[in-house]
């Protein structure tokens, strides 16, 4: 046996609709001195009385535990709700908690979720109301493991529709206009999801209160069988989620979703191809700070250099099967971008032999990924048992991440490198920051927007730059990315989360071609979705002061973030016009004097320190700047 608790505005114990009802309960009052518990629970508002009367009418034999919450300091808040749920959990006889209210927020407090998890683990069912306004996230109704209830087009109070675990709100019940008990022994004609919740509580009570051994799986199955699927939804309350969220996601799932390193099973020793690619250059520059051993480097026959940047590995333009014993995974870049047929053929030959040797593949070009999967299906590769990895943000990724939307805001500091343009070493800057901060004892997580982030040890990769593999509509970024940050914070517990933009933040010119570039707004969309705590501005020596000021203006316009300092690469791009009329970009390395002069010009113009982040003499200054900003 068991009883029902009602967390609400109390109850009018003298109301004729509640005649012969047995009550027990208390009040939690929020005062200027904190939350105070009292023994009385009289309702002066009416809402709690309506809920109690609905439940009592259908379940007249049940004792109702009334938990009134009120505040002398203003409206209801999460602390009151948490205190009430905690009291219900500690009572031995309560099996259902009716919460015909909720908190509207995109970031529910951690304590509220932990209490709902505690109730779930104890076998207590929570029925909670969604907001009456459409598409407003309301907690605890949106938590997995809670029956979130809203109003459907229902005539009979004993009828409901169970939407299942694919929706954040999973029950439609009678919340349409009805005559209800109210305070001072009165009645009121009203409607709302609060009362739909009460009606569903009675349906659930009839199902479980006389069956102490019924399991949650059996309850769900009974609800599915009894559901009236002809009932229509009256309001929108979020997108369907193909990944079931009614069951609470466990630690293992969270660790998988928010640390992609857990997917790289069997990846230990890696070969890189093509070694001359800039993404590979970042990996080589930080080889001592990544979780994998680089054993082999391949490069194009038409772009061959003898050693890598650290001189540790010979870079090979030949393919010999005996070399395949040195690595278990081939990391493949954008070799299809090449203009030379021989270089592309070299890549295909390398892939075919890697299939024959049963190697894993890590790729970031979707066309290469498609080619690999086509090769995998060929008869000669039927015995292949390796794994092909590519970081892609698809609908399934969104759904898996969205199952954790209830997590509280991360307490980690989020720092972002924002660039005025492309080819500024933004990923390199993030890795250098990670190296500096980790060396000082900080735990740092990385949300990489570069595809090489997975090999660099990032916890999550959102590769929206060159040959993007983000297939998520831009309007979903602002829902998806904050949840990613919350998940990284929850399951990795970093002090700092580093990330950065890709490509241009603003157009460099007013040409129609550039302004029509569909990817132009991606960095701005990424930035506004992340809302970092601090920004490092990456500039090029040839950037105009106007462009840098415009980027700084946009950064401060779209958030309350703090701009910490600027960084500048020592490379200046010049443009050579050929006789054919084509323009050829060239890189020119600035000497120390030219670098200092240009850095000072920019710093004075925008009132922001500008440094070379790869210069080791700045490391203490960087640490001091970040610590002083967030201490």
Coordinates of C-alpha atoms in Angstrom, one line a residue:
X1 CA 0.0 0.0 0.0
X2 CA 1.0 3.6 -0.2
X3 CA -0.2 7.2 -0.3
X4 CA -0.1 10.4 -2.4
X5 CA 1.7 13.6 -1.5
X6 CA 0.6 16.9 -2.9
X7 CA 3.1 19.8 -3.1
X8 CA 1.1 22.9 -3.7
X9 CA -0.6 25.8 -1.9
X10 CA -2.0 23.7 0.9
X11 CA -5.7 22.6 1.3
X12 CA -9.0 23.9 2.6
X13 CA -9.7 21.0 5.0
X14 CA -13.3 22.2 5.5
X15 CA -14.3 22.2 1.8
X16 CA -17.3 19.9 1.1
X17 CA -15.5 18.2 -1.7
X18 CA -12.9 17.0 0.8
X19 CA -15.4 15.7 3.4
X20 CA -14.1 12.6 5.2
X21 CA -10.6 13.0 3.6
X22 CA -7.7 12.0 5.8
X23 CA -4.8 14.5 5.8
X24 CA -1.3 14.7 7.1
X25 CA 1.2 17.4 6.2
X26 CA 3.2 20.5 6.9
X27 CA 4.3 23.8 5.3
X28 CA 7.6 25.1 4.2
X29 CA 7.8 28.9 4.2
X30 CA 10.7 30.9 2.7
X31 CA 11.4 33.9 5.0
X32 CA 14.3 36.3 5.2
X33 CA 16.0 34.0 7.6
X34 CA 15.7 31.0 5.3
X35 CA 13.2 28.1 4.9
X36 CA 11.1 27.4 8.0
X37 CA 8.9 24.3 8.5
X38 CA 5.5 24.7 10.1
X39 CA 2.7 22.2 11.0
X40 CA -0.3 24.0 9.5
X41 CA -1.1 23.7 5.8
X42 CA -4.3 25.7 5.3
X43 CA -4.9 26.9 1.7
X44 CA -5.7 30.6 1.3
X45 CA -5.1 30.6 -2.5
X46 CA -7.3 27.7 -3.8
X47 CA -5.0 25.9 -6.2
X48 CA -3.9 23.1 -3.8
X49 CA -7.5 22.6 -2.8
X50 CA -8.6 22.0 -6.4
X51 CA -5.8 19.4 -6.9
X52 CA -6.6 17.6 -3.6
X53 CA -10.3 17.5 -4.4
X54 CA -9.7 15.9 -7.8
X55 CA -7.5 13.2 -6.3
X56 CA -9.9 12.6 -3.3
X57 CA -12.9 12.2 -5.5
X58 CA -11.4 9.3 -7.4
X59 CA -9.4 7.8 -4.5
X60 CA -11.6 8.6 -1.5
X61 CA -9.9 6.0 0.7
X62 CA -6.4 7.3 0.3
X63 CA -4.7 9.5 2.9
X64 CA -3.3 12.6 1.4
X65 CA 0.0 14.1 2.5
X66 CA -0.2 17.9 2.0
X67 CA 3.0 19.8 1.7
X68 CA 2.3 23.5 1.4
X69 CA 5.0 25.8 0.0
X70 CA 4.9 29.6 0.3
X71 CA 7.1 32.6 0.6
X72 CA 7.1 35.8 2.5
X73 CA 9.9 37.0 0.2
X74 CA 8.1 36.8 -3.1
X75 CA 7.3 34.0 -5.5
X76 CA 7.9 30.3 -5.1
X77 CA 11.4 29.1 -5.8
X78 CA 13.5 25.9 -6.2
X79 CA 14.7 25.9 -2.6
X80 CA 11.1 25.5 -1.4
X81 CA 10.3 22.9 -3.9
X82 CA 13.5 20.9 -3.0
X83 CA 12.6 21.1 0.7
X84 CA 9.1 19.8 0.0
X85 CA 10.3 16.9 -2.2
X86 CA 13.0 16.0 0.4
X87 CA 10.3 15.7 3.1
X88 CA 8.2 13.5 0.9
X89 CA 11.1 11.1 0.2
X90 CA 11.7 10.7 3.9
X91 CA 8.1 9.7 4.6
X92 CA 7.8 6.0 4.4
X93 CA 4.3 5.6 3.0
X94 CA 4.4 8.0 0.0
X95 CA 4.5 6.4 -3.4
X96 CA 3.3 9.2 -5.6
X97 CA 4.1 12.9 -5.4
X98 CA 1.8 15.3 -7.3
X99 CA 3.5 18.6 -8.2
X100 CA 1.0 20.7 -10.1
X101 CA 3.6 23.5 -10.5
X102 CA 7.2 23.9 -11.7
X103 CA 10.1 26.2 -12.4
X104 CA 10.5 27.7 -15.9
X105 CA 14.2 27.5 -16.7
X106 CA 16.7 26.1 -19.2
X107 CA 19.1 25.2 -16.4
X108 CA 17.3 23.5 -13.5
X109 CA 19.3 23.4 -10.2
X110 CA 21.3 20.3 -9.6
X111 CA 19.7 19.8 -6.2
X112 CA 16.2 19.5 -7.7
X113 CA 17.4 16.8 -10.2
X114 CA 19.3 14.9 -7.5
X115 CA 16.1 14.8 -5.3
X116 CA 14.0 13.6 -8.2
X117 CA 16.7 10.9 -8.9
X118 CA 16.5 10.0 -5.2
X119 CA 12.8 9.6 -5.4
X120 CA 13.1 7.5 -8.6
X121 CA 15.6 5.2 -6.9
X122 CA 13.3 4.8 -3.9
X123 CA 10.4 3.8 -6.2
X124 CA 8.4 7.0 -5.7
X125 CA 6.6 8.3 -8.8
X126 CA 6.5 12.0 -9.5
X127 CA 3.7 13.5 -11.6
X128 CA 4.5 17.1 -12.5
X129 CA 2.9 19.8 -14.6
X130 CA 4.2 21.5 -17.7
X131 CA 3.8 25.2 -18.1
X132 CA 0.4 26.3 -19.6
X133 CA 2.3 28.4 -22.1
X134 CA 3.6 26.4 -25.1
X135 CA 7.2 25.3 -25.5
X136 CA 8.4 26.5 -22.0
X137 CA 10.7 24.1 -20.3
X138 CA 9.3 23.4 -16.8
X139 CA 11.0 21.4 -14.1
X140 CA 10.6 18.9 -12.6
X141 CA 8.2 18.0 -15.4
X142 CA 11.0 17.9 -18.0
X143 CA 13.2 15.6 -16.0
X144 CA 13.6 12.1 -17.3
X145 CA 12.1 9.6 -14.8
X146 CA 9.3 12.1 -14.0
X147 CA 5.8 11.9 -15.6
X148 CA 5.5 15.3 -17.2
X149 CA 1.8 16.2 -17.8
X150 CA 0.1 18.7 -20.0
X151 CA -3.4 19.2 -21.3
X152 CA -4.9 17.2 -24.1
X153 CA -8.3 17.4 -25.8
X154 CA -9.8 15.0 -23.2
X155 CA -13.5 14.9 -22.2
X156 CA -13.4 12.1 -19.7
X157 CA -11.2 12.6 -16.6
X158 CA -10.3 8.9 -16.5
X159 CA -8.9 8.9 -20.0
X160 CA -5.3 9.9 -21.0
X161 CA -2.8 9.6 -23.7
X162 CA 0.7 8.2 -22.9
X163 CA 3.2 9.7 -25.4
X164 CA 6.1 7.5 -24.2
X165 CA 9.6 8.3 -23.3
X166 CA 10.4 10.0 -26.7
X167 CA 9.0 13.3 -25.5
X168 CA 10.1 15.5 -22.6
X169 CA 6.4 15.8 -21.6
X170 CA 4.8 12.3 -21.9
X171 CA 1.2 12.4 -20.7
X172 CA -1.9 14.2 -22.0
X173 CA -4.8 14.4 -19.5
X174 CA -7.9 16.4 -18.8
X175 CA -6.9 20.0 -18.1
X176 CA -9.6 21.6 -20.1
X177 CA -12.2 23.9 -18.5
X178 CA -13.9 22.3 -15.5
X179 CA -15.6 23.3 -12.2
X180 CA -13.2 22.8 -9.3
X181 CA -13.1 23.2 -5.6
X182 CA -11.3 26.4 -4.4
X183 CA -10.5 28.1 -1.1
X184 CA -13.1 29.3 1.5
X185 CA -15.3 26.3 0.5
X186 CA -15.9 27.9 -2.9
X187 CA -15.8 26.7 -6.5
X188 CA -14.1 28.0 -9.6
X189 CA -14.4 27.3 -13.3
X190 CA -10.8 27.1 -14.6
X191 CA -8.4 25.0 -16.7
X192 CA -4.7 24.2 -16.9
X193 CA -2.1 21.5 -16.9
X194 CA -2.1 21.6 -13.1
X195 CA -5.4 19.8 -13.0
X196 CA -4.5 17.5 -15.9
X197 CA -1.6 16.4 -13.6
X198 CA -4.0 15.7 -10.7
X199 CA -6.3 13.6 -13.0
X200 CA -3.3 11.6 -14.1
X201 CA -2.2 11.1 -10.5
X202 CA -5.5 9.4 -9.8
X203 CA -5.0 7.2 -12.9
X204 CA -1.5 6.2 -11.7
X205 CA -2.8 5.8 -8.2
X206 CA -5.4 3.3 -9.3
X207 CA -2.7 1.4 -11.1
X208 CA 0.0 1.2 -8.4
X209 CA -1.3 1.9 -4.9
X210 CA -2.8 -1.5 -4.3
X211 CA 0.2 -3.3 -6.0
X212 CA 3.3 -2.7 -3.9
X213 CA 5.4 -5.1 -6.0
X214 CA 4.7 -3.6 -9.4
X215 CA 7.8 -2.5 -11.3
X216 CA 8.4 0.7 -13.2
X217 CA 8.7 -1.3 -16.4
X218 CA 5.3 -2.9 -15.7
X219 CA 3.8 0.5 -14.9
X220 CA 5.0 1.9 -18.2
X221 CA 3.7 -1.1 -20.1
X222 CA 0.2 -0.8 -18.4
X223 CA 0.1 2.9 -19.3
X224 CA 1.0 2.1 -22.9
X225 CA -1.8 -0.4 -23.1
X226 CA -4.4 1.9 -21.5
X227 CA -3.5 4.9 -23.6
X228 CA -6.2 6.5 -25.8
X229 CA -4.2 7.4 -28.8
X230 CA -7.0 9.4 -30.4
X231 CA -6.5 12.3 -27.9
X232 CA -5.0 15.4 -29.6
X233 CA -2.2 17.6 -28.3
X234 CA -3.4 21.2 -27.5
X235 CA 0.0 22.8 -27.1
X236 CA 3.6 22.4 -28.4
X237 CA 6.0 21.2 -25.7
X238 CA 9.3 20.4 -27.4
X239 CA 10.7 18.1 -30.1
X240 CA 10.3 14.4 -30.2
X241 CA 13.5 12.6 -29.0
X242 CA 14.2 9.3 -30.6
X243 CA 16.5 8.4 -27.7
X244 CA 14.2 7.4 -24.8
X245 CA 14.5 9.8 -21.9
X246 CA 11.9 8.5 -19.5
X247 CA 14.6 6.4 -17.8
X248 CA 17.3 8.4 -16.0
X249 CA 20.6 8.5 -18.1
X250 CA 23.3 6.8 -16.1
X251 CA 26.9 7.8 -15.5
X252 CA 28.2 5.5 -18.2
X253 CA 26.0 7.1 -20.9
X254 CA 27.0 10.6 -19.7
X255 CA 30.7 9.7 -19.8
X256 CA 30.2 8.3 -23.3
X257 CA 28.3 11.3 -24.7
X258 CA 30.5 14.0 -23.2
X259 CA 33.9 12.5 -23.5
X260 CA 34.5 11.2 -27.1
X261 CA 37.8 9.7 -26.0
X262 CA 35.7 6.8 -24.6
X263 CA 34.7 5.9 -28.2
X264 CA 38.3 5.5 -29.5
X265 CA 38.6 1.9 -28.4
X266 CA 41.6 0.2 -30.0
X267 CA 43.2 3.5 -30.9
X268 CA 46.7 3.7 -29.4
X269 CA 49.4 4.1 -32.1
X270 CA 48.5 6.3 -35.0
X271 CA 49.8 7.2 -38.5
X272 CA 49.0 10.6 -40.0
X273 CA 48.2 11.4 -43.6
X274 CA 48.8 13.9 -45.1
X275 CA 51.5 15.1 -42.7
X276 CA 51.8 18.5 -44.5
X277 CA 48.2 19.4 -43.8
X278 CA 47.8 22.2 -41.2
X279 CA 45.4 20.1 -39.1
X280 CA 48.2 17.5 -38.8
X281 CA 50.7 20.2 -38.0
X282 CA 48.7 21.0 -34.8
X283 CA 48.7 17.4 -33.8
X284 CA 52.5 17.1 -34.4
X285 CA 53.2 20.4 -32.5
X286 CA 51.4 19.0 -29.4
X287 CA 52.3 15.3 -29.8
X288 CA 53.6 15.3 -26.1
X289 CA 50.2 16.4 -24.9
X290 CA 47.8 14.1 -26.7
X291 CA 46.6 10.6 -25.6
X292 CA 48.0 8.7 -28.6
X293 CA 51.5 7.8 -29.8
X294 CA 52.4 9.1 -33.3
X295 CA 54.5 6.4 -35.0
X296 CA 54.2 7.0 -38.7
X297 CA 53.8 9.9 -41.1
X298 CA 52.8 9.8 -44.7
X299 CA 52.7 12.7 -47.1
X300 CA 52.0 13.2 -50.8
X301 CA 54.7 12.4 -53.4
X302 CA 54.3 15.9 -54.8
X303 CA 54.7 17.6 -51.4
X304 CA 57.5 15.6 -49.7
X305 CA 59.7 16.8 -46.8
X306 CA 62.1 14.5 -45.0
X307 CA 61.3 15.1 -41.3
X308 CA 58.4 16.4 -39.2
X309 CA 58.6 19.7 -37.3
X310 CA 60.3 17.9 -34.3
X311 CA 62.5 15.7 -36.4
X312 CA 61.2 12.5 -34.7
X313 CA 59.7 10.7 -37.7
X314 CA 60.7 10.3 -41.2
X315 CA 57.9 11.4 -43.5
X316 CA 57.3 8.8 -46.1
X317 CA 56.1 9.2 -49.7
X318 CA 56.2 5.4 -50.3
X319 CA 53.9 2.7 -49.0
X320 CA 55.4 -0.5 -47.6
X321 CA 53.3 -3.1 -45.9
X322 CA 56.1 -3.8 -43.3
X323 CA 55.5 -0.3 -42.0
X324 CA 51.9 -1.2 -41.1
X325 CA 53.1 -3.0 -38.0
X326 CA 54.0 0.3 -36.4
X327 CA 50.4 1.6 -36.0
X328 CA 46.8 0.5 -35.4
X329 CA 45.0 3.5 -36.7
X330 CA 45.3 5.8 -39.8
X331 CA 44.2 9.4 -39.3
X332 CA 43.2 10.8 -42.7
X333 CA 42.8 14.5 -43.5
X334 CA 41.5 16.3 -46.5
X335 CA 43.6 14.6 -49.2
X336 CA 40.7 14.9 -51.7
X337 CA 41.3 18.6 -51.7
X338 CA 44.5 18.0 -53.7
X339 CA 44.8 19.2 -57.3
X340 CA 47.3 16.5 -58.3
X341 CA 46.0 13.1 -59.4
X342 CA 49.1 11.3 -58.1
X343 CA 48.5 12.6 -54.6
X344 CA 44.9 11.5 -54.6
X345 CA 45.9 8.1 -56.0
X346 CA 48.5 7.8 -53.2
X347 CA 45.7 8.3 -50.6
X348 CA 43.5 5.6 -52.2
X349 CA 46.4 3.2 -52.3
X350 CA 47.2 3.8 -48.7
X351 CA 43.6 3.2 -47.7
X352 CA 43.3 0.0 -49.6
X353 CA 46.4 -1.5 -47.9
X354 CA 45.1 -0.3 -44.5
X355 CA 41.9 -2.2 -45.0
X356 CA 44.0 -5.3 -45.9
X357 CA 45.9 -4.8 -42.6
X358 CA 42.7 -4.4 -40.6
X359 CA 43.5 -0.9 -39.4
X360 CA 41.1 1.6 -37.7
X361 CA 40.5 4.9 -39.5
X362 CA 39.9 8.4 -38.0
X363 CA 38.7 10.8 -40.7
X364 CA 37.2 14.3 -40.8
X365 CA 36.3 14.6 -44.5
X366 CA 32.7 13.2 -45.1
X367 CA 33.6 12.2 -48.7
X368 CA 36.5 10.2 -47.5
X369 CA 34.2 8.6 -44.9
X370 CA 31.7 7.7 -47.6
X371 CA 34.6 6.2 -49.7
X372 CA 35.8 4.1 -46.7
X373 CA 32.3 2.7 -46.0
X374 CA 32.0 1.8 -49.7
X375 CA 35.3 0.0 -49.5
X376 CA 34.2 -1.8 -46.4
X377 CA 31.4 -3.5 -48.3
X378 CA 33.6 -4.9 -51.0
X379 CA 34.1 -8.7 -51.1
X380 CA 37.8 -8.4 -50.6
X381 CA 37.2 -6.5 -47.3
X382 CA 34.5 -8.8 -45.9
X383 CA 36.9 -9.9 -43.1
X384 CA 37.6 -6.3 -42.1
X385 CA 36.9 -5.8 -38.3
X386 CA 38.4 -2.4 -37.7
X387 CA 36.4 0.8 -36.9
X388 CA 35.9 3.9 -39.0
X389 CA 35.5 7.0 -36.8
X390 CA 34.2 10.4 -38.0
X391 CA 32.9 13.2 -35.7
X392 CA 29.5 14.2 -37.2
X393 CA 26.8 16.1 -35.4
X394 CA 23.6 14.5 -36.7
X395 CA 20.0 14.3 -35.4
X396 CA 20.9 11.2 -33.3
X397 CA 23.7 13.2 -31.7
X398 CA 21.3 16.0 -30.9
X399 CA 18.9 13.5 -29.3
X400 CA 21.5 11.8 -27.2
X401 CA 22.8 15.2 -25.9
X402 CA 19.3 16.6 -25.5
X403 CA 18.5 13.7 -23.1
X404 CA 20.8 15.6 -20.6
X405 CA 19.2 19.1 -21.1
X406 CA 18.1 18.9 -17.4
X407 CA 21.7 19.3 -16.2
X408 CA 22.5 22.5 -14.3
X409 CA 24.7 25.2 -15.8
X410 CA 28.4 24.2 -15.6
X411 CA 30.4 25.9 -12.9
X412 CA 33.5 25.6 -15.1
X413 CA 34.9 28.8 -16.7
X414 CA 34.4 28.8 -20.4
X415 CA 37.1 30.5 -22.5
X416 CA 36.8 31.0 -26.2
X417 CA 39.3 32.0 -28.9
X418 CA 37.5 34.2 -31.4
X419 CA 39.3 34.9 -34.7
X420 CA 38.9 37.8 -37.1
X421 CA 39.6 35.5 -40.0
X422 CA 40.8 32.0 -40.9
X423 CA 44.3 30.5 -40.8
X424 CA 45.2 32.2 -37.5
X425 CA 46.1 29.1 -35.4
X426 CA 43.0 29.2 -33.3
X427 CA 43.2 25.5 -32.5
X428 CA 46.9 25.9 -31.8
X429 CA 46.1 28.7 -29.4
X430 CA 43.6 26.6 -27.6
X431 CA 46.1 23.7 -27.3
X432 CA 48.8 26.1 -26.0
X433 CA 46.3 27.5 -23.4
X434 CA 45.5 24.0 -22.4
X435 CA 49.2 23.2 -22.0
X436 CA 49.9 26.3 -20.0
X437 CA 46.8 25.9 -17.7
X438 CA 47.3 22.2 -17.2
X439 CA 50.9 22.9 -16.3
X440 CA 49.7 25.2 -13.6
X441 CA 47.5 22.4 -12.1
X442 CA 44.2 23.3 -13.7
X443 CA 42.0 20.6 -15.1
X444 CA 41.1 21.7 -18.6
X445 CA 38.5 20.2 -21.0
X446 CA 38.3 21.0 -24.7
X447 CA 35.3 21.6 -26.9
X448 CA 36.9 21.5 -30.3
X449 CA 35.5 23.0 -33.5
X450 CA 38.4 21.6 -35.5
X451 CA 38.0 18.0 -36.7
X452 CA 41.4 17.1 -35.3
X453 CA 40.1 17.8 -31.8
X454 CA 39.4 14.1 -31.2
X455 CA 43.1 13.1 -31.8
X456 CA 44.2 16.2 -29.7
X457 CA 42.3 14.7 -26.7
X458 CA 39.1 16.9 -26.8
X459 CA 36.1 15.9 -24.8
X460 CA 33.7 16.9 -27.6
X461 CA 34.1 17.9 -31.3
X462 CA 31.7 20.2 -33.1
X463 CA 33.4 20.5 -36.5
X464 CA 31.5 23.3 -38.2
X465 CA 34.4 24.7 -40.2
X466 CA 36.0 23.5 -43.5
X467 CA 33.9 20.6 -45.0
X468 CA 31.6 20.8 -42.0
X469 CA 30.2 17.6 -40.6
X470 CA 27.6 19.4 -38.5
X471 CA 24.2 18.5 -39.9
X472 CA 22.3 20.3 -37.3
X473 CA 20.0 23.2 -38.3
X474 CA 21.4 26.5 -37.0
X475 CA 18.4 27.2 -34.9
X476 CA 19.2 24.1 -32.8
X477 CA 22.7 25.2 -32.0
X478 CA 21.5 27.4 -29.1
X479 CA 19.8 24.4 -27.5
X480 CA 22.5 21.8 -28.3
X481 CA 25.7 23.6 -27.4
X482 CA 24.7 24.8 -23.9
X483 CA 23.8 21.2 -23.1
X484 CA 27.2 20.1 -24.4
X485 CA 28.8 22.5 -22.0
X486 CA 26.7 21.3 -19.1
X487 CA 27.5 17.7 -19.9
X488 CA 31.3 18.4 -20.2
X489 CA 31.1 20.1 -16.8
X490 CA 29.1 17.4 -15.1
X491 CA 31.0 14.3 -16.4
X492 CA 34.6 15.7 -16.6
X493 CA 34.6 18.3 -13.7
X494 CA 37.1 20.6 -15.4
X495 CA 38.1 24.0 -13.9
X496 CA 38.1 25.5 -17.4
X497 CA 36.5 24.6 -20.7
X498 CA 38.3 25.8 -23.8
X499 CA 36.8 26.3 -27.2
X500 CA 37.1 28.6 -30.3
X501 CA 35.5 29.7 -33.5
X502 CA 36.3 28.6 -37.0
X503 CA 36.9 30.7 -40.0
X504 CA 35.7 34.3 -40.3
X505 CA 33.7 36.0 -37.6
X506 CA 32.7 38.9 -39.8
X507 CA 33.1 39.6 -43.5
X508 CA 36.4 41.1 -44.4
X509 CA 34.8 43.0 -47.4
X510 CA 31.4 44.1 -48.5
X511 CA 31.5 42.0 -51.7
X512 CA 28.2 40.3 -52.5
X513 CA 30.0 36.9 -52.9
X514 CA 31.3 37.0 -49.4
X515 CA 28.1 38.4 -47.8
X516 CA 26.1 35.6 -49.4
X517 CA 28.4 32.9 -48.1
X518 CA 26.0 30.6 -46.2
X519 CA 28.7 29.8 -43.6
X520 CA 29.4 33.4 -42.8
X521 CA 27.1 33.5 -39.7
X522 CA 28.2 30.1 -38.3
X523 CA 30.9 31.6 -36.0
X524 CA 28.6 34.2 -34.7
X525 CA 25.9 31.6 -34.1
X526 CA 28.5 29.4 -32.3
X527 CA 29.6 32.3 -30.2
X528 CA 26.1 33.3 -29.1
X529 CA 25.2 29.7 -28.3
X530 CA 28.2 29.1 -26.1
X531 CA 28.1 32.5 -24.3
X532 CA 31.7 32.2 -23.0
X533 CA 32.9 33.8 -19.7
X534 CA 36.1 35.1 -21.4
X535 CA 37.3 35.7 -24.9
X536 CA 40.8 35.8 -26.5
X537 CA 40.8 37.7 -29.8
X538 CA 43.0 36.2 -32.6
X539 CA 44.1 38.7 -35.2
X540 CA 46.3 38.7 -38.3
X541 CA 49.0 41.3 -38.8
X542 CA 47.3 42.5 -42.0
X543 CA 43.9 43.0 -40.3
X544 CA 42.6 46.5 -40.4
X545 CA 41.9 48.2 -37.1
X546 CA 38.3 48.7 -38.3
X547 CA 37.8 44.9 -38.7
X548 CA 39.3 44.2 -35.3
X549 CA 37.1 46.8 -33.6
X550 CA 34.1 45.5 -35.4
X551 CA 34.8 42.0 -34.1
X552 CA 35.3 43.3 -30.6
X553 CA 32.0 45.2 -30.9
X554 CA 30.1 42.1 -32.0
X555 CA 31.6 40.0 -29.2
X556 CA 30.5 42.5 -26.6
X557 CA 27.1 43.1 -28.2
X558 CA 26.1 39.4 -28.1
X559 CA 27.1 38.6 -24.5
X560 CA 28.4 40.1 -21.3
X561 CA 31.7 38.3 -21.7
X562 CA 35.1 39.7 -20.8
X563 CA 37.8 40.1 -23.5
X564 CA 41.0 39.1 -21.8
X565 CA 43.7 39.8 -24.4
X566 CA 44.5 39.5 -28.1
X567 CA 46.9 37.1 -29.8
X568 CA 48.6 37.5 -33.2
X569 CA 50.4 35.1 -35.4
X570 CA 53.9 36.1 -36.6
X571 CA 52.8 35.5 -40.2
X572 CA 51.6 38.2 -42.5
X573 CA 49.7 37.3 -45.6
X574 CA 50.6 39.2 -48.8
X575 CA 48.9 38.7 -52.1
X576 CA 50.7 38.4 -55.4
X577 CA 48.8 39.2 -58.6
X578 CA 49.9 36.9 -61.5
X579 CA 50.0 37.8 -65.2
X580 CA 46.9 35.7 -65.6
X581 CA 45.0 38.0 -63.3
X582 CA 44.8 35.4 -60.5
X583 CA 45.8 36.4 -57.0
X584 CA 48.1 34.1 -55.1
X585 CA 48.3 34.4 -51.3
X586 CA 51.7 34.2 -49.7
X587 CA 52.9 34.0 -46.1
X588 CA 55.7 36.3 -44.8
X589 CA 57.3 35.7 -41.4
X590 CA 57.6 38.9 -39.4
X591 CA 60.9 39.5 -37.6
X592 CA 60.8 40.4 -33.9
X593 CA 60.9 44.1 -34.5
X594 CA 58.2 44.1 -37.1
X595 CA 56.0 41.9 -34.9
X596 CA 56.4 44.1 -31.8
X597 CA 55.6 47.2 -33.9
X598 CA 52.4 45.8 -35.4
X599 CA 51.3 44.3 -32.1
X600 CA 51.7 47.6 -30.3
X601 CA 49.8 49.5 -33.1
X602 CA 46.8 47.1 -32.7
X603 CA 47.1 47.1 -28.9
X604 CA 47.1 50.9 -28.7
X605 CA 44.2 51.2 -31.2
X606 CA 41.8 48.7 -29.5
X607 CA 43.1 49.1 -25.9
X608 CA 43.8 45.4 -25.5
X609 CA 47.1 43.6 -24.9
X610 CA 48.3 41.7 -28.0
X611 CA 50.8 38.9 -27.6
X612 CA 52.4 35.9 -29.3
X613 CA 50.8 33.0 -27.4
X614 CA 53.5 30.6 -28.5
X615 CA 56.2 32.8 -26.8
X616 CA 57.0 31.0 -23.6
X617 CA 57.9 34.3 -21.9
X618 CA 54.2 35.2 -21.7
X619 CA 53.1 32.1 -19.9
X620 CA 53.1 33.6 -16.4
X621 CA 51.3 36.7 -17.6
X622 CA 48.6 34.6 -19.2
X623 CA 48.0 32.6 -16.0
X624 CA 47.9 35.8 -13.9
X625 CA 45.5 37.5 -16.4
X626 CA 43.1 34.5 -16.3
X627 CA 43.3 34.1 -12.5
X628 CA 42.9 37.8 -11.8
X629 CA 39.8 37.8 -14.0
X630 CA 38.0 34.9 -12.3
X631 CA 39.4 34.7 -8.8

